[in-house]
Amino acid sequence: QVQLVDSGGELVQAGGSLRLACAASGRTVSNYAMGWFRQAPEKERTFVARISRSGVSTYYADSVKGRFTISRDNAKNTVYLQMNSLKPEDTAVYYCAVAISTVVATEVSHYAYWGQGTQVTVSS
């Protein structure tokens, strides 16, 4: 069983930066692709980014492309999300998860072992 702990979210001004971390325990996640999702109040959870097992391949939602960077440190069993040029519309709870599908999927159903989430609030 894998446990994921999300951290790094906080209140930041528009244009600022944050780095989120997703620390895994209980089992190594180096054999899995990983993803970040976010959920704004009263909205569905949506895909943000995905990284391959090795970290070589990444995939982003159009809304964050060019501003966010997903990375991983398999030695630390941790995945990161660097967020730059933040906008008020980026405000949400951010979750990491393990990809249980081998395809590059953006649907929630292709991911499991969700972290507890970390709140990111971007003020205008």
CSV table of C-alpha atoms in Angstrom, one decimal:
chain,number,residue,atom,x,y,z
A,1,GLN,CA,0.0,0.0,0.0
A,2,VAL,CA,1.2,3.5,-0.9
A,3,GLN,CA,0.6,6.5,1.2
A,4,LEU,CA,1.1,10.0,-0.3
A,5,VAL,CA,1.5,13.2,1.6
A,6,ASP,CA,1.0,16.5,-0.2
A,7,SER,CA,2.6,19.7,1.1
A,8,GLY,CA,3.8,23.2,0.1
A,9,GLY,CA,0.5,24.9,-0.5
A,10,GLU,CA,0.0,28.4,0.9
A,11,LEU,CA,-1.4,31.9,0.2
A,12,VAL,CA,0.6,33.7,-2.5
A,13,GLN,CA,0.1,36.8,-4.6
A,14,ALA,CA,-0.6,36.6,-8.3
A,15,GLY,CA,2.6,36.3,-10.3
A,16,GLY,CA,4.3,34.5,-7.4
A,17,SER,CA,5.7,30.9,-7.3
A,18,LEU,CA,5.2,27.8,-5.1
A,19,ARG,CA,6.7,24.4,-5.1
A,20,LEU,CA,4.5,21.5,-4.0
A,21,ALA,CA,5.8,18.2,-2.9
A,22,CYS,CA,4.3,14.7,-2.8
A,23,ALA,CA,6.2,12.3,-0.5
A,24,ALA,CA,5.4,8.6,-0.8
A,25,SER,CA,5.8,6.0,1.9
A,26,GLY,CA,5.0,2.3,2.3
A,27,ARG,CA,6.2,1.4,-1.2
A,28,THR,CA,8.4,2.9,-3.8
A,29,VAL,CA,6.7,4.8,-6.5
A,30,SER,CA,9.6,4.7,-8.9
A,31,ASN,CA,7.8,2.0,-10.9
A,32,TYR,CA,4.8,4.3,-11.6
A,33,ALA,CA,4.0,7.4,-13.4
A,34,MET,CA,2.6,10.0,-11.2
A,35,GLY,CA,0.1,12.9,-11.6
A,36,TRP,CA,-1.0,16.1,-10.0
A,37,PHE,CA,-4.6,17.2,-10.0
A,38,ARG,CA,-6.5,20.1,-8.5
A,39,GLN,CA,-10.0,20.9,-7.3
A,40,ALA,CA,-11.5,24.3,-6.9
A,41,PRO,CA,-14.5,24.9,-4.6
A,42,GLU,CA,-17.7,23.3,-6.0
A,43,LYS,CA,-15.8,22.1,-9.1
A,44,GLU,CA,-14.6,18.7,-10.3
A,45,ARG,CA,-11.1,17.5,-9.8
A,46,THR,CA,-9.1,18.2,-12.9
A,47,PHE,CA,-5.8,17.0,-14.3
A,48,VAL,CA,-2.7,19.3,-14.0
A,49,ALA,CA,0.4,17.3,-14.9
A,50,ARG,CA,1.8,13.8,-15.3
A,51,ILE,CA,5.4,12.5,-15.2
A,52,SER,CA,6.7,9.1,-16.4
A,53,ARG,CA,8.4,6.6,-14.2
A,54,SER,CA,11.9,7.8,-15.2
A,55,GLY,CA,10.9,11.5,-15.2
A,56,VAL,CA,11.9,11.8,-18.9
A,57,SER,CA,8.4,12.4,-20.2
A,58,THR,CA,6.0,15.0,-18.9
A,59,TYR,CA,2.5,16.0,-19.9
A,60,TYR,CA,0.5,19.2,-18.9
A,61,ALA,CA,-2.9,20.6,-19.0
A,62,ASP,CA,-3.1,23.5,-21.5
A,63,SER,CA,-4.0,25.9,-18.6
A,64,VAL,CA,-0.7,25.4,-16.9
A,65,LYS,CA,1.6,24.6,-19.8
A,66,GLY,CA,4.7,26.9,-19.7
A,67,ARG,CA,4.1,27.9,-16.1
A,68,PHE,CA,4.1,24.6,-14.1
A,69,THR,CA,6.9,22.0,-14.1
A,70,ILE,CA,6.4,18.5,-12.7
A,71,SER,CA,9.5,16.6,-11.6
A,72,ARG,CA,10.5,13.6,-9.4
A,73,ASP,CA,13.3,12.4,-7.3
A,74,ASN,CA,13.0,8.6,-7.2
A,75,ALA,CA,15.8,8.4,-4.6
A,76,LYS,CA,13.6,10.4,-2.2
A,77,ASN,CA,10.4,8.8,-3.4
A,78,THR,CA,9.0,12.3,-4.0
A,79,VAL,CA,7.3,14.1,-6.8
A,80,TYR,CA,7.2,17.9,-7.1
A,81,LEU,CA,5.2,20.6,-8.9
A,82,GLN,CA,6.9,23.9,-9.4
A,83,MET,CA,4.3,26.6,-10.1
A,84,ASN,CA,5.4,29.9,-11.5
A,85,SER,CA,3.4,33.0,-12.7
A,86,LEU,CA,0.5,32.0,-10.5
A,87,LYS,CA,-3.0,33.3,-11.3
A,88,PRO,CA,-6.1,33.6,-9.1
A,89,GLU,CA,-7.7,30.9,-11.2
A,90,ASP,CA,-5.0,28.5,-10.0
A,91,THR,CA,-6.6,28.6,-6.5
A,92,ALA,CA,-7.5,25.1,-5.6
A,93,VAL,CA,-6.6,22.1,-3.4
A,94,TYR,CA,-3.8,20.2,-5.2
A,95,TYR,CA,-3.5,16.4,-5.0
A,96,CYS,CA,-0.9,14.0,-6.2
A,97,ALA,CA,-1.7,10.4,-7.2
A,98,VAL,CA,-0.2,7.2,-8.6
A,99,ALA,CA,-1.0,6.4,-12.2
A,100,ILE,CA,-2.6,3.0,-12.5
A,101,SER,CA,-2.9,3.1,-16.2
A,102,THR,CA,0.0,2.8,-18.7
A,103,VAL,CA,-1.6,5.3,-21.1
A,104,VAL,CA,-1.1,9.0,-20.7
A,105,ALA,CA,-4.5,9.6,-19.1
A,106,THR,CA,-6.0,12.7,-17.6
A,107,GLU,CA,-9.1,11.2,-16.1
A,108,VAL,CA,-9.3,10.7,-12.3
A,109,SER,CA,-10.2,7.1,-12.8
A,110,HIS,CA,-6.8,6.3,-14.1
A,111,TYR,CA,-5.1,7.3,-10.8
A,112,ALA,CA,-5.2,5.9,-7.3
A,113,TYR,CA,-3.6,6.3,-3.8
A,114,TRP,CA,-4.4,10.0,-3.6
A,115,GLY,CA,-2.7,12.3,-1.2
A,116,GLN,CA,-4.7,14.4,1.3
A,117,GLY,CA,-4.3,17.5,-0.8
A,118,THR,CA,-2.6,20.9,-0.1
A,119,GLN,CA,-4.4,24.3,-0.4
A,120,VAL,CA,-3.0,26.8,-2.9
A,121,THR,CA,-4.6,30.3,-2.7
A,122,VAL,CA,-3.6,33.0,-5.2
A,123,SER,CA,-4.7,36.5,-4.4
A,124,SER,CA,-5.1,39.1,-7.0
